[in-house]
Coordinates of C-alpha atoms in Angstrom, one line a residue:
M12 CA -40.2 -33.1 -46.3
S13 CA -40.1 -34.9 -49.7
S14 CA -37.1 -36.6 -51.3
E15 CA -36.4 -37.0 -55.0
N16 CA -33.8 -39.2 -56.8
I17 CA -32.0 -36.6 -58.9
T18 CA -28.4 -35.8 -59.7
P19 CA -26.6 -36.0 -56.4
T20 CA -25.4 -32.4 -56.5
V21 CA -27.0 -30.3 -53.7
S22 CA -27.4 -26.6 -54.1
I23 CA -28.9 -24.7 -51.1
N24 CA -30.1 -21.1 -51.4
S25 CA -29.2 -18.9 -48.5
G26 CA -29.0 -15.2 -47.7
R27 CA -25.7 -15.7 -45.9
S28 CA -22.3 -15.5 -47.4
S29 CA -21.3 -18.3 -49.8
R30 CA -19.9 -21.5 -48.3
T31 CA -18.7 -24.8 -49.8
N32 CA -19.4 -28.1 -48.2
S33 CA -17.8 -31.2 -49.8
T34 CA -18.8 -34.8 -49.3
N35 CA -16.1 -37.4 -50.3
C36 CA -17.5 -40.8 -50.8
M37 CA -15.4 -43.7 -49.4
D38 CA -16.0 -47.3 -48.9
S39 CA -16.0 -47.3 -45.1
D40 CA -19.2 -46.9 -43.1
S41 CA -17.7 -44.2 -40.9
T42 CA -17.2 -41.9 -43.8
K43 CA -20.7 -42.4 -45.1
D44 CA -22.1 -41.6 -41.6
S45 CA -19.9 -38.5 -41.4
A46 CA -21.2 -37.2 -44.8
S47 CA -24.8 -37.9 -43.8
D48 CA -24.4 -36.1 -40.5
S49 CA -23.0 -33.1 -42.2
L50 CA -25.9 -32.9 -44.6
N51 CA -28.4 -33.4 -41.8
S52 CA -26.8 -30.6 -39.8
L53 CA -27.1 -28.4 -42.8
I54 CA -30.8 -29.2 -43.2
E55 CA -31.5 -28.6 -39.5
E56 CA -29.8 -25.2 -39.8
K57 CA -32.2 -24.3 -42.6
I58 CA -35.1 -25.4 -40.5
N59 CA -33.9 -23.2 -37.6
T60 CA -33.7 -20.2 -39.9
N61 CA -37.4 -20.7 -40.8
C62 CA -36.8 -22.3 -44.2
D63 CA -40.1 -23.2 -45.8
N64 CA -41.0 -26.5 -47.4
S65 CA -39.9 -25.5 -50.9
C66 CA -36.5 -25.0 -49.5
L67 CA -36.5 -28.4 -47.9
N68 CA -37.6 -30.0 -51.2
E69 CA -34.2 -29.1 -52.6
C70 CA -32.4 -31.1 -49.9
I71 CA -31.4 -34.6 -51.1
D72 CA -30.4 -37.7 -49.2
V73 CA -27.1 -38.8 -50.8
N74 CA -26.3 -42.5 -51.0
C75 CA -22.6 -42.8 -51.9
S76 CA -21.1 -45.7 -53.7
L77 CA -17.5 -46.8 -54.1
G78 CA -15.6 -44.6 -56.5
N79 CA -18.1 -41.6 -56.5
Q80 CA -17.1 -38.2 -55.4
Y81 CA -19.6 -35.3 -55.1
T82 CA -19.1 -31.7 -54.2
V83 CA -21.9 -29.6 -52.7
Y84 CA -21.7 -25.8 -53.3
E85 CA -23.9 -23.1 -51.8
N86 CA -24.0 -19.5 -53.1
D87 CA -26.4 -16.5 -53.1
S88 CA -27.8 -17.2 -56.5
G89 CA -28.4 -20.9 -55.8
K90 CA -26.4 -22.1 -58.8
V91 CA -24.0 -24.9 -58.8
L92 CA -20.6 -23.5 -59.5
K93 CA -18.7 -26.8 -60.1
K94 CA -19.3 -30.5 -60.1
R95 CA -16.5 -33.1 -60.0
R96 CA -16.7 -36.8 -60.5
S97 CA -14.2 -39.6 -60.5
I98 CA -13.4 -41.2 -63.8
C99 CA -14.8 -44.4 -62.5
C100 CA -18.2 -42.8 -62.4
N101 CA -18.1 -41.9 -66.1
A102 CA -19.9 -44.3 -68.3
A103 CA -17.6 -43.8 -71.2
G104 CA -14.6 -44.4 -69.0
Q105 CA -16.0 -47.6 -67.7
T106 CA -16.7 -48.8 -71.2
V107 CA -13.1 -48.0 -72.3
W108 CA -11.6 -49.8 -69.4
G109 CA -14.0 -52.8 -69.9
V110 CA -12.9 -53.1 -73.6
I111 CA -9.2 -52.9 -72.6
L112 CA -9.6 -55.6 -70.0
I113 CA -11.5 -57.9 -72.4
I114 CA -8.8 -57.5 -75.1
V115 CA -6.0 -58.2 -72.5
S116 CA -7.9 -61.3 -71.3
I117 CA -8.4 -62.7 -74.8
S118 CA -4.8 -62.0 -75.7
G119 CA -3.7 -63.9 -72.6
F120 CA -5.5 -67.0 -73.8
I121 CA -4.3 -66.7 -77.5
F122 CA -0.7 -65.6 -76.9
T123 CA 0.7 -67.2 -73.8
P124 CA 4.1 -66.2 -72.4
L125 CA 5.3 -69.6 -73.6
D126 CA 4.5 -68.8 -77.2
F127 CA 6.5 -65.6 -77.0
M128 CA 9.4 -67.4 -75.5
L129 CA 9.3 -70.1 -78.2
W130 CA 9.1 -67.5 -81.0
E131 CA 12.1 -65.7 -79.6
K132 CA 14.2 -68.9 -79.1
L133 CA 13.3 -70.5 -82.4
K134 CA 14.4 -67.6 -84.6
M135 CA 16.8 -68.5 -87.4
R136 CA 19.6 -66.1 -86.4
P137 CA 23.3 -66.8 -86.1
G138 CA 24.2 -67.7 -82.5
F139 CA 20.8 -69.2 -81.7
P140 CA 20.7 -73.0 -81.2
P141 CA 18.2 -73.7 -84.0
Y142 CA 20.3 -71.9 -86.5
E143 CA 23.5 -73.6 -85.4
W144 CA 21.9 -77.1 -85.5
W145 CA 20.4 -76.4 -88.9
A146 CA 23.7 -75.0 -90.4
D147 CA 25.8 -77.9 -89.2
P148 CA 23.6 -80.8 -87.8
P149 CA 25.3 -82.5 -84.9
D150 CA 23.3 -85.7 -85.2
E151 CA 24.7 -88.7 -87.1
V152 CA 22.6 -90.1 -89.9
K153 CA 23.6 -93.5 -91.3
M154 CA 22.5 -94.8 -94.7
R155 CA 22.2 -98.5 -95.3
V156 CA 22.1 -99.8 -98.9
H157 CA 21.1 -103.3 -100.0
V158 CA 22.0 -104.6 -103.4
F159 CA 21.2 -107.9 -105.1
N160 CA 23.4 -110.3 -107.0
V161 CA 22.0 -112.4 -109.8
T162 CA 23.2 -116.0 -109.4
N163 CA 21.5 -117.8 -112.4
H164 CA 21.8 -115.3 -115.2
E165 CA 23.3 -117.8 -117.7
R166 CA 20.5 -120.3 -117.2
F167 CA 18.0 -117.5 -117.4
L168 CA 19.4 -116.3 -120.8
K169 CA 19.3 -119.9 -122.1
G170 CA 15.7 -120.3 -121.1
L171 CA 16.3 -122.9 -118.5
D172 CA 15.1 -120.8 -115.6
K173 CA 12.0 -118.6 -115.8
K174 CA 12.9 -116.6 -112.8
L175 CA 16.0 -114.9 -111.6
N176 CA 17.6 -116.0 -108.3
L177 CA 18.8 -113.0 -106.3
Q178 CA 21.3 -113.0 -103.4
E179 CA 21.0 -110.0 -101.0
I180 CA 24.3 -108.2 -100.4
G181 CA 24.4 -105.7 -97.5
P182 CA 23.7 -103.6 -95.8
I183 CA 26.4 -101.3 -97.0
V184 CA 26.7 -98.6 -94.3
Y185 CA 27.6 -95.0 -95.0
L186 CA 27.7 -92.0 -92.6
E187 CA 25.7 -89.2 -94.1
K188 CA 26.8 -85.6 -93.4
L189 CA 24.6 -82.7 -94.3
Q190 CA 25.8 -79.1 -94.2
H191 CA 24.3 -75.8 -95.3
S192 CA 26.8 -73.3 -96.8
S193 CA 26.6 -70.0 -98.6
I194 CA 23.9 -68.8 -96.2
R195 CA 22.4 -65.4 -97.0
F196 CA 19.6 -63.6 -95.2
N197 CA 17.2 -61.9 -97.5
E198 CA 15.1 -58.7 -96.9
N199 CA 11.8 -60.7 -97.1
N200 CA 12.8 -62.8 -94.0
T201 CA 13.9 -65.8 -96.1
L202 CA 17.2 -67.7 -96.3
T203 CA 19.2 -68.7 -99.4
Y204 CA 21.6 -71.5 -98.9
T205 CA 23.4 -74.4 -100.6
A206 CA 22.9 -77.9 -99.2
K207 CA 25.8 -80.3 -99.4
R208 CA 25.5 -84.0 -98.6
S209 CA 28.5 -86.3 -98.3
L210 CA 28.7 -90.0 -97.6
I211 CA 31.6 -91.6 -95.6
Y212 CA 32.1 -95.3 -95.9
L213 CA 32.3 -97.1 -92.5
P214 CA 34.5 -100.2 -92.9
D215 CA 34.0 -101.3 -89.3
E216 CA 30.2 -101.6 -89.8
N217 CA 30.4 -103.3 -93.2
V218 CA 30.7 -107.0 -93.9
H219 CA 31.3 -106.7 -97.7
D220 CA 34.2 -104.8 -99.2
L221 CA 33.5 -102.3 -101.9
N222 CA 35.7 -104.2 -104.3
S223 CA 33.5 -107.3 -104.1
T224 CA 31.9 -108.1 -107.5
I225 CA 28.3 -108.8 -108.3
I226 CA 26.3 -109.7 -111.4
L227 CA 23.4 -107.5 -112.1
P228 CA 21.2 -106.4 -115.1
N229 CA 22.8 -103.9 -117.4
I230 CA 20.6 -101.0 -116.4
A231 CA 22.2 -98.7 -119.1
V232 CA 21.2 -100.9 -122.0
L233 CA 17.9 -102.1 -120.6
G234 CA 16.9 -98.6 -119.8
M235 CA 17.6 -97.3 -123.3
A236 CA 15.8 -100.3 -124.8
S237 CA 12.7 -99.6 -122.6
Y238 CA 12.8 -95.9 -123.7
L239 CA 13.0 -96.7 -127.4
H240 CA 10.6 -99.7 -127.5
D241 CA 7.8 -97.7 -129.2
S242 CA 10.1 -95.9 -131.7
N243 CA 10.1 -96.4 -135.4
Y244 CA 11.8 -99.3 -137.1
F245 CA 14.9 -97.4 -138.1
V246 CA 15.6 -96.1 -134.6
R247 CA 15.3 -99.6 -133.1
T248 CA 17.5 -101.1 -135.7
A249 CA 20.2 -98.4 -135.1
F250 CA 20.1 -99.2 -131.4
R251 CA 20.5 -102.9 -132.0
L252 CA 23.5 -102.2 -134.2
L253 CA 25.0 -100.0 -131.5
V254 CA 24.6 -102.7 -128.8
N255 CA 26.1 -105.4 -131.0
T256 CA 29.0 -103.1 -132.1
H257 CA 30.1 -102.5 -128.5
G258 CA 29.4 -106.0 -127.4
S259 CA 27.2 -104.9 -124.5
E260 CA 25.4 -107.7 -122.7
F261 CA 22.2 -107.7 -120.7
F262 CA 24.0 -108.8 -117.5
V263 CA 27.3 -107.3 -116.5
K264 CA 29.8 -107.9 -113.7
K265 CA 30.5 -104.8 -111.5
T266 CA 32.1 -104.1 -108.2
L267 CA 30.0 -102.6 -105.4
Y268 CA 31.9 -99.3 -105.8
E269 CA 31.2 -99.2 -109.6
Y270 CA 27.6 -100.0 -109.1
L271 CA 27.2 -97.2 -106.5
W272 CA 29.6 -94.6 -107.8
D273 CA 31.0 -95.2 -111.2
Y274 CA 28.6 -97.2 -113.4
R275 CA 29.6 -96.7 -117.1
D276 CA 28.9 -98.4 -120.3
P277 CA 30.2 -97.8 -123.9
V278 CA 26.7 -97.8 -125.3
L279 CA 25.8 -95.0 -122.8
A280 CA 28.9 -93.0 -123.7
T281 CA 28.3 -93.3 -127.5
S282 CA 24.6 -92.4 -127.2
R283 CA 25.4 -89.3 -125.2
N284 CA 27.7 -88.1 -127.9
I285 CA 25.0 -88.7 -130.6
V286 CA 21.9 -87.5 -128.8
P287 CA 22.9 -85.5 -125.6
S288 CA 19.3 -84.3 -125.2
I289 CA 18.1 -87.9 -124.7
V290 CA 21.1 -89.2 -122.8
P291 CA 22.3 -86.3 -120.6
V292 CA 24.8 -88.4 -118.4
D293 CA 27.4 -91.0 -119.0
N294 CA 27.6 -92.2 -115.4
M295 CA 24.7 -94.1 -113.9
G296 CA 26.2 -94.7 -110.5
F297 CA 23.5 -94.9 -107.8
F298 CA 25.2 -92.2 -105.6
D299 CA 26.8 -90.2 -108.4
K300 CA 23.9 -87.8 -109.1
S301 CA 21.9 -88.2 -105.9
L302 CA 24.3 -86.0 -103.8

């Protein structure tokens, strides 16, 4: 008797009535032995009925593997009526499942559950902690400002001193509050808002009072002189006349509050009235336009 490795579907010609013998492949050794015994019994039956060698050549030893299911049919015409396989035996099915498992594995490395949790928790939506902290920050931010007082301005103007002597004043401590108002959510996943900063003076943390006076360079006059230094003769002459008319000096005495919030000079006000495009403001307080 010869054996061939062909498709494990066994068709046996017989003159008897049609019968169907099914062999279900399972992982256990007992099931394999049972399937083999059934097939051997069928072969012995053919031998007992004087089946010739050509008939025996059609008999196949079936080696079952996990996940395979074979059905053996016998009929008068010797044709296989039906063949059924598990989806695990299908090459296309195995390829699809393999691709799916690879994609899931790669996604697990790239997008971890922690990433999804962070994306969900960090969304800028009302009621979520990030949004509330951003809209009204609970943390306190303190601003410390240092200013310098000129102690030898008279000697410097007379040419007796070549350098200015500076006295440090500060720090002047403010509590800075930042708030976002007029918040609007746009359709393109952006936010439109207005940022408002406010400074609160902290007297308990300051050594110097805001009414303390200091002597400092006249930044209004010196700033305009620096801007017009390369202008033509007539412009420079007009500027000198303007400074002499108002009696502005190169060093002025100001309070700390005026220097920080309300720094004004008559030359600055007149220049703004004449050429507003060049002098857009009349207050040069350090904090006036920075908030």
